[in-house]
Structure formats: structure tokens, C-alpha cells
mmCIF file of C-alpha atoms and ligand atoms in Angstrom:
data_model
loop_
_atom_site.group_PDB
_atom_site.id
_atom_site.type_symbol
_atom_site.label_atom_id
_atom_site.label_comp_id
_atom_site.label_asym_id
_atom_site.label_seq_id
_atom_site.Cartn_x
_atom_site.Cartn_y
_atom_site.Cartn_z
ATOM 1 C CA UNK A 1 -22.507 7.932 21.809
ATOM 2 C CA UNK A 2 -21.339 11.206 23.211
ATOM 3 C CA UNK A 3 -19.821 13.655 20.702
ATOM 4 C CA UNK A 4 -17.191 16.163 21.795
ATOM 5 C CA UNK A 5 -16.587 18.797 19.133
ATOM 6 C CA UNK A 6 -13.209 20.511 19.227
ATOM 7 C CA UNK A 7 -11.841 23.470 17.284
ATOM 8 C CA UNK A 8 -8.647 21.821 16.136
ATOM 9 C CA UNK A 9 -6.682 18.591 15.975
ATOM 10 C CA UNK A 10 -4.507 19.988 18.770
ATOM 11 C CA UNK A 11 -7.539 20.442 21.036
ATOM 12 C CA UNK A 12 -8.907 17.011 20.113
ATOM 13 C CA UNK A 13 -5.569 15.443 21.063
ATOM 14 C CA UNK A 14 -5.370 17.369 24.331
ATOM 15 C CA UNK A 15 -8.899 16.553 25.447
ATOM 16 C CA UNK A 16 -8.633 12.868 24.587
ATOM 17 C CA UNK A 17 -5.256 12.694 26.364
ATOM 18 C CA UNK A 18 -6.703 14.283 29.513
ATOM 19 C CA UNK A 19 -9.471 11.712 29.516
ATOM 20 C CA UNK A 20 -6.966 8.837 29.214
ATOM 21 C CA UNK A 21 -4.718 10.303 31.925
ATOM 22 C CA UNK A 22 -7.621 10.715 34.324
ATOM 23 C CA UNK A 23 -8.657 7.076 33.813
ATOM 24 C CA UNK A 24 -5.057 5.957 34.391
ATOM 25 C CA UNK A 25 -4.969 7.976 37.608
ATOM 26 C CA UNK A 26 -8.206 6.285 38.731
ATOM 27 C CA UNK A 27 -6.871 2.864 37.800
ATOM 28 C CA UNK A 28 -3.065 2.596 37.520
ATOM 29 C CA UNK A 29 -3.494 -1.013 36.289
ATOM 30 C CA UNK A 30 -5.714 -0.006 33.376
ATOM 31 C CA UNK A 31 -5.859 -2.315 30.351
ATOM 32 C CA UNK A 32 -5.487 0.195 27.555
ATOM 33 C CA UNK A 33 -6.412 -0.645 23.954
ATOM 34 C CA UNK A 34 -4.357 1.287 21.414
ATOM 35 C CA UNK A 35 -4.722 2.244 17.772
ATOM 36 C CA UNK A 36 -2.277 3.196 15.039
ATOM 37 C CA UNK A 37 -2.679 5.531 12.051
ATOM 38 C CA UNK A 38 -2.129 9.286 11.898
ATOM 39 C CA UNK A 39 -5.058 10.277 14.087
ATOM 40 C CA UNK A 40 -3.882 9.069 17.528
ATOM 41 C CA UNK A 41 -0.296 10.349 17.185
ATOM 42 C CA UNK A 42 -1.280 13.761 18.619
ATOM 43 C CA UNK A 43 -2.799 12.072 21.676
ATOM 44 C CA UNK A 44 0.332 9.976 22.142
ATOM 45 C CA UNK A 45 2.451 13.157 22.008
ATOM 46 C CA UNK A 46 0.292 14.679 24.738
ATOM 47 C CA UNK A 47 0.616 11.526 26.872
ATOM 48 C CA UNK A 48 4.398 11.696 26.497
ATOM 49 C CA UNK A 49 4.491 15.405 27.445
ATOM 50 C CA UNK A 50 2.333 14.697 30.482
ATOM 51 C CA UNK A 51 4.531 11.764 31.469
ATOM 52 C CA UNK A 52 7.594 14.012 31.311
ATOM 53 C CA UNK A 53 6.023 16.974 33.090
ATOM 54 C CA UNK A 54 3.650 15.372 35.576
ATOM 55 C CA UNK A 55 5.247 11.922 35.934
ATOM 56 C CA UNK A 56 2.063 9.979 35.174
ATOM 57 C CA UNK A 57 3.279 6.399 35.330
ATOM 58 C CA UNK A 58 2.552 3.453 33.042
ATOM 59 C CA UNK A 59 4.493 0.911 35.089
ATOM 60 C CA UNK A 60 1.436 -1.217 35.817
ATOM 61 C CA UNK A 61 -0.495 -0.567 32.601
ATOM 62 C CA UNK A 62 -0.964 -3.278 29.975
ATOM 63 C CA UNK A 63 -1.605 -2.164 26.410
ATOM 64 C CA UNK A 64 -3.326 -4.145 23.667
ATOM 65 C CA UNK A 65 -3.083 -2.948 20.092
ATOM 66 C CA UNK A 66 -5.904 -3.443 17.658
ATOM 67 C CA UNK A 67 -4.027 -4.794 14.702
ATOM 68 C CA UNK A 68 -0.852 -5.523 12.749
ATOM 69 C CA UNK A 69 0.041 -6.091 9.104
ATOM 70 C CA UNK A 70 0.697 -9.649 7.988
ATOM 71 C CA UNK A 71 4.247 -10.395 6.906
ATOM 72 C CA UNK A 72 5.938 -7.204 8.097
ATOM 73 C CA UNK A 73 8.675 -7.967 10.656
ATOM 74 C CA UNK A 74 8.495 -6.147 13.999
ATOM 75 C CA UNK A 75 11.689 -4.224 13.287
ATOM 76 C CA UNK A 76 10.417 -2.916 9.939
ATOM 77 C CA UNK A 77 9.528 0.817 10.179
ATOM 78 C CA UNK A 78 6.152 0.023 8.594
ATOM 79 C CA UNK A 79 5.126 -2.469 11.272
ATOM 80 C CA UNK A 80 2.714 -1.328 13.923
ATOM 81 C CA UNK A 81 5.174 -2.701 16.509
ATOM 82 C CA UNK A 82 7.711 -0.165 15.282
ATOM 83 C CA UNK A 83 5.085 2.583 15.085
ATOM 84 C CA UNK A 84 4.052 2.085 18.711
ATOM 85 C CA UNK A 85 7.642 2.119 19.998
ATOM 86 C CA UNK A 86 8.419 5.290 18.020
ATOM 87 C CA UNK A 87 5.231 7.126 18.894
ATOM 88 C CA UNK A 88 4.685 6.049 22.495
ATOM 89 C CA UNK A 89 6.361 3.112 24.201
ATOM 90 C CA UNK A 90 9.959 4.371 23.926
ATOM 91 C CA UNK A 91 8.981 7.649 25.596
ATOM 92 C CA UNK A 92 7.026 6.494 28.659
ATOM 93 C CA UNK A 93 7.895 4.152 31.517
ATOM 94 C CA UNK A 94 5.858 1.139 30.392
ATOM 95 C CA UNK A 95 7.778 -2.164 30.538
ATOM 96 C CA UNK A 96 7.800 -3.466 26.945
ATOM 97 C CA UNK A 97 6.624 -6.895 28.103
ATOM 98 C CA UNK A 98 3.348 -5.240 29.127
ATOM 99 C CA UNK A 99 2.725 -4.006 25.579
ATOM 100 C CA UNK A 100 0.845 -6.474 23.425
ATOM 101 C CA UNK A 101 0.365 -6.428 19.658
ATOM 102 C CA UNK A 102 -0.780 -9.342 17.510
ATOM 103 C CA UNK A 103 2.130 -11.028 15.703
ATOM 104 C CA UNK A 104 1.688 -10.658 11.953
ATOM 105 C CA UNK A 105 4.714 -12.838 11.301
ATOM 106 C CA UNK A 106 3.464 -15.857 13.283
ATOM 107 C CA UNK A 107 3.821 -19.147 11.360
ATOM 108 C CA UNK A 108 0.286 -20.165 12.252
ATOM 109 C CA UNK A 109 -1.854 -17.052 11.951
ATOM 110 C CA UNK A 110 -5.095 -18.790 12.929
ATOM 111 C CA UNK A 111 -3.430 -19.939 16.113
ATOM 112 C CA UNK A 112 -2.044 -16.441 16.737
ATOM 113 C CA UNK A 113 -5.539 -14.965 16.330
ATOM 114 C CA UNK A 114 -6.948 -17.375 18.924
ATOM 115 C CA UNK A 115 -4.015 -16.771 21.247
ATOM 116 C CA UNK A 116 -4.395 -12.969 21.104
ATOM 117 C CA UNK A 117 -8.127 -13.123 21.687
ATOM 118 C CA UNK A 118 -7.837 -15.349 24.756
ATOM 119 C CA UNK A 119 -4.792 -13.450 25.977
ATOM 120 C CA UNK A 120 -6.885 -10.261 26.206
ATOM 121 C CA UNK A 121 -9.634 -12.118 28.031
ATOM 122 C CA UNK A 122 -7.176 -13.743 30.455
ATOM 123 C CA UNK A 123 -5.978 -10.248 31.318
ATOM 124 C CA UNK A 124 -9.529 -9.267 32.242
ATOM 125 C CA UNK A 125 -10.471 -7.533 28.991
ATOM 126 C CA UNK A 126 -9.881 -3.992 27.814
ATOM 127 C CA UNK A 127 -10.917 -1.128 30.096
ATOM 128 C CA UNK A 128 -10.426 1.696 27.624
ATOM 129 C CA UNK A 129 -10.068 1.296 23.863
ATOM 130 C CA UNK A 130 -8.768 4.099 21.621
ATOM 131 C CA UNK A 131 -10.124 3.891 18.081
ATOM 132 C CA UNK A 132 -9.656 5.703 14.797
ATOM 133 C CA UNK A 133 -11.947 5.241 11.826
ATOM 134 C CA UNK A 134 -11.213 4.447 8.181
ATOM 135 C CA UNK A 135 -12.884 6.462 5.435
ATOM 136 C CA UNK A 136 -14.922 3.345 4.677
ATOM 137 C CA UNK A 137 -15.946 2.996 8.332
ATOM 138 C CA UNK A 138 -13.393 0.369 9.302
ATOM 139 C CA UNK A 139 -12.398 0.088 12.955
ATOM 140 C CA UNK A 140 -9.153 -1.706 13.686
ATOM 141 C CA UNK A 141 -8.800 -3.390 10.296
ATOM 142 C CA UNK A 142 -12.374 -4.677 10.271
ATOM 143 C CA UNK A 143 -13.364 -3.807 6.734
ATOM 144 C CA UNK A 144 -16.968 -3.368 5.509
ATOM 145 C CA UNK A 145 -18.799 -6.696 5.547
ATOM 146 C CA UNK A 146 -16.957 -8.039 8.617
ATOM 147 C CA UNK A 147 -19.338 -9.827 10.987
ATOM 148 C CA UNK A 148 -20.319 -7.930 14.109
ATOM 149 C CA UNK A 149 -19.667 -11.247 15.923
ATOM 150 C CA UNK A 150 -16.034 -11.463 14.748
ATOM 151 C CA UNK A 151 -13.146 -12.143 17.128
ATOM 152 C CA UNK A 152 -9.438 -11.566 16.398
ATOM 153 C CA UNK A 153 -8.959 -12.727 12.822
ATOM 154 C CA UNK A 154 -7.095 -12.368 9.532
ATOM 155 C CA UNK A 155 -8.597 -9.895 7.076
ATOM 156 C CA UNK A 156 -8.012 -9.057 3.419
ATOM 157 C CA UNK A 157 -7.513 -5.301 3.258
ATOM 158 C CA UNK A 158 -9.847 -3.289 1.039
ATOM 159 C CA UNK A 159 -8.106 -1.653 -1.938
ATOM 160 C CA UNK A 160 -9.238 1.748 -0.610
ATOM 161 C CA UNK A 161 -7.537 1.009 2.727
ATOM 162 C CA UNK A 162 -4.322 -0.085 0.985
ATOM 163 C CA UNK A 163 -4.386 3.130 -1.046
ATOM 164 C CA UNK A 164 -5.073 5.295 2.018
ATOM 165 C CA UNK A 165 -2.217 3.633 3.919
ATOM 166 C CA UNK A 166 0.206 3.651 0.966
ATOM 167 C CA UNK A 167 1.338 7.113 2.113
ATOM 168 C CA UNK A 168 3.433 5.348 4.748
ATOM 169 C CA UNK A 169 5.061 2.966 2.228
ATOM 170 C CA UNK A 170 7.343 3.502 -0.767
ATOM 171 C CA UNK A 171 4.707 2.292 -3.187
ATOM 172 C CA UNK A 172 1.208 0.804 -3.217
ATOM 173 C CA UNK A 173 2.681 -2.609 -4.062
ATOM 174 C CA UNK A 174 4.565 -2.567 -0.760
ATOM 175 C CA UNK A 175 1.349 -2.289 1.282
ATOM 176 C CA UNK A 176 0.442 -5.734 2.653
ATOM 177 C CA UNK A 177 -2.806 -7.225 1.404
ATOM 178 C CA UNK A 178 -3.694 -8.748 4.766
ATOM 179 C CA UNK A 179 -3.718 -7.865 8.437
ATOM 180 C CA UNK A 180 -4.519 -9.486 11.767
ATOM 181 C CA UNK A 181 -7.071 -7.490 13.723
ATOM 182 C CA UNK A 182 -9.140 -7.659 16.870
ATOM 183 C CA UNK A 183 -12.675 -8.475 15.795
ATOM 184 C CA UNK A 184 -15.701 -6.279 16.162
ATOM 185 C CA UNK A 185 -17.069 -8.346 19.055
ATOM 186 C CA UNK A 186 -13.653 -8.101 20.742
ATOM 187 C CA UNK A 187 -13.693 -4.299 20.411
ATOM 188 C CA UNK A 188 -17.292 -4.083 21.642
ATOM 189 C CA UNK A 189 -16.332 -5.876 24.887
ATOM 190 C CA UNK A 190 -14.149 -2.923 25.920
ATOM 191 C CA UNK A 191 -15.690 -1.210 28.911
ATOM 192 C CA UNK A 192 -15.164 2.234 27.412
ATOM 193 C CA UNK A 193 -14.265 3.474 23.927
ATOM 194 C CA UNK A 194 -12.786 6.765 22.698
ATOM 195 C CA UNK A 195 -13.190 7.299 18.965
ATOM 196 C CA UNK A 196 -10.914 9.946 17.433
ATOM 197 C CA UNK A 197 -12.016 11.553 14.175
ATOM 198 C CA UNK A 198 -9.994 14.278 12.498
ATOM 199 C CA UNK A 199 -9.901 16.041 9.139
ATOM 200 C CA UNK A 200 -12.126 16.626 6.121
ATOM 201 C CA UNK A 201 -11.275 13.183 4.754
ATOM 202 C CA UNK A 202 -13.262 11.697 7.677
ATOM 203 C CA UNK A 203 -16.239 14.086 7.544
ATOM 204 C CA UNK A 204 -18.345 11.761 5.413
ATOM 205 C CA UNK A 205 -17.591 8.765 7.618
ATOM 206 C CA UNK A 206 -18.521 10.699 10.764
ATOM 207 C CA UNK A 207 -21.795 11.923 9.228
ATOM 208 C CA UNK A 208 -22.647 8.353 8.202
ATOM 209 C CA UNK A 209 -21.824 7.121 11.688
ATOM 210 C CA UNK A 210 -24.009 9.713 13.397
ATOM 211 C CA UNK A 211 -26.910 9.725 10.939
ATOM 212 C CA UNK A 212 -26.846 6.241 9.419
ATOM 213 C CA UNK A 213 -28.157 2.895 10.632
ATOM 214 C CA UNK A 214 -26.272 0.019 12.249
ATOM 215 C CA UNK A 215 -25.025 -2.062 9.354
ATOM 216 C CA UNK A 216 -22.136 -4.488 8.761
ATOM 217 C CA UNK A 217 -21.321 -2.582 5.570
ATOM 218 C CA UNK A 218 -20.219 0.274 7.824
ATOM 219 C CA UNK A 219 -18.339 -1.403 10.702
ATOM 220 C CA UNK A 220 -18.094 1.647 13.006
ATOM 221 C CA UNK A 221 -21.903 1.839 13.130
ATOM 222 C CA UNK A 222 -21.899 -0.957 15.738
ATOM 223 C CA UNK A 223 -20.532 1.580 18.223
ATOM 224 C CA UNK A 224 -24.072 2.948 18.464
ATOM 225 C CA UNK A 225 -24.919 -0.221 20.419
ATOM 226 C CA UNK A 226 -22.133 0.331 22.971
ATOM 227 C CA UNK A 227 -22.995 1.919 26.315
ATOM 228 C CA UNK A 228 -19.889 4.054 26.776
ATOM 229 C CA UNK A 229 -18.479 5.639 23.611
ATOM 230 C CA UNK A 230 -17.102 9.169 23.403
ATOM 231 C CA UNK A 231 -16.266 10.602 19.996
ATOM 232 C CA UNK A 232 -13.641 13.356 19.885
ATOM 233 C CA UNK A 233 -13.943 15.152 16.547
ATOM 234 C CA UNK A 234 -12.315 18.297 15.202
ATOM 235 C CA UNK A 235 -13.922 21.109 13.192
ATOM 236 C CA UNK A 236 -13.030 19.602 9.815
ATOM 237 C CA UNK A 237 -14.445 16.209 10.720
ATOM 238 C CA UNK A 238 -17.809 17.610 11.869
ATOM 239 C CA UNK A 239 -18.209 19.720 8.703
ATOM 240 C CA UNK A 240 -21.006 17.526 7.304
ATOM 241 C CA UNK A 241 -23.050 17.112 10.472
HETATM 242 C C1 GLP B 301 -5.637 2.202 9.789
HETATM 243 C C2 GLP B 301 -5.721 1.436 11.129
HETATM 244 C C3 GLP B 301 -6.933 1.854 11.900
HETATM 245 C C4 GLP B 301 -7.037 3.366 11.830
HETATM 246 C C5 GLP B 301 -7.427 3.775 10.434
HETATM 247 C C6 GLP B 301 -7.409 5.266 10.194
HETATM 248 O O1 GLP B 301 -5.605 1.400 8.675
HETATM 249 N N1 GLP B 301 -5.689 0.013 11.038
HETATM 250 O O2 GLP B 301 -6.834 1.402 13.230
HETATM 251 O O3 GLP B 301 -8.017 3.844 12.705
HETATM 252 O O4 GLP B 301 -6.692 3.080 9.468
HETATM 253 O O5 GLP B 301 -6.112 5.756 10.078
HETATM 254 P P1 GLP B 301 -5.729 7.270 10.092
HETATM 255 O O6 GLP B 301 -5.882 7.736 11.499
HETATM 256 O O7 GLP B 301 -4.321 7.324 9.626
HETATM 257 O O8 GLP B 301 -6.666 7.963 9.168
#
């Protein structure tokens, strides 16, 4: 894993965005894996600015999101569908039919998990995956204890994750207890991964990732076995290294 230390969240966002833009310029048909949460929103802002100023085009890009809550309709402001439209898709020239997010309202969720997994593979797999990290080391919504061999699946969210994400909801009770997420094996098949880590609340997780062993109790640790991972971290996140 390569670690890029930046002085601020702004710089982290800018540097990660430049990296994404340069890969899109190299391959205008890039399969881009996307993440939600607070961390990548700065990168998405930079991509939008660049699209407006420099006309980088997303017309041939396909995007694949990591995860979605179970039971939250697409039009609900708390769905990751809504989040992606608000924070990126509505502001660039990507055709919406080329944006793919697992359907957390599917009647048959097992079937939806299988469909999403094979759908990614039929599209040739993910070229570049953007990742955030949970305080407990989750990637996507793969909570501690998830098998490193997992494919897209349904997961029960850890109470700590529900609490951390309750800031987006009216109350903790409104946070879904389950999500559908790409598995760890699915994520590991991405050709390249950018992991974004920002803020003091992630400092412990980053230190554990860098200094700890590879262990299913800390899902992000598997990234140590990937050949092409770049971590973009800001000053606050590297505080414990
Ligand atoms: C969320 C998402 C993850 C994200 C993580 C961290 O629950 N499912 O993909 O990386 O938690 O989120 P944040 O960037 O808001 O700290």
C-alpha cells in the first residue's frame, strides 16, 4: 500500500480527484467503483468542478457503487441512490443508465446480490475502486467478521456503524439494520483501489491498518494483500502513525 499524506481534507480531495481524472483520461470507458459517506464528497466536488472547467467527460464511464441500505426507497434522501445523484451524477454528463447501485428494495435480496455481483463481472470488473473506511475497519458495509471470500451479500450493520451513520437520519431508530454490499472478494478484484481517510475519528483505524496484521476482525486489513492500493490521508488521520 502506498500512503500519500496530505495537509488537509481539501488537499486530500484534490489529489485523489486528480488521480481519478488522469485515469479517466487514459481510459474514457473506465469502470469506476464509488463509495458514499462524508469522506468522498470533497473528491466528488472536485470532479464536478473539473468537469465544468475542463470538460472531462463521463459519457462512456460506468459506475458501480459499493452498497445500499435495505428498505430505503431510491427517492428517499437517505438512500445511497439519492446521495450519489445529489453529490455527483446530477452534476456531470454521465448517462444515469450507466450508474449502478445495488437495489436495497428488491423483493428477493439474495437474487439481487447475485445479480449485482455477476453484473459487475459481465462489465469486465472494476478498474478503479474508491473506498472509505469505517471506524471499525469496515469497507463498503463489510463489518468485522465478514469473510475475506465474500461476494455481494446482505449484512447486519454493527451498532457502532448505525450510531456513526445516525447523523444523517432523524434518529438512531431510523437507521436501517441491514445493507446490501459488495463483498470483500468483490472489492479485492478491482484493478486499483484508492482509500480515502480523513479526520481524527479515523486515526485509530488508519494506525491499525498500517501497523496491524491481516485479520477478518478488521476488514480493511485485507487491502495489504492487494497489489495496487493508494491511501490518501489527511493530517488528522495520520496523527497516530
Ligand atoms: C459508510 C459506508 C462506507 C464508508 C464508511 C465511512 O457506512 N457504507 O462505504 O466508507 O461508512 O463513512 P464516512 O466517510 O462518512 O466516515
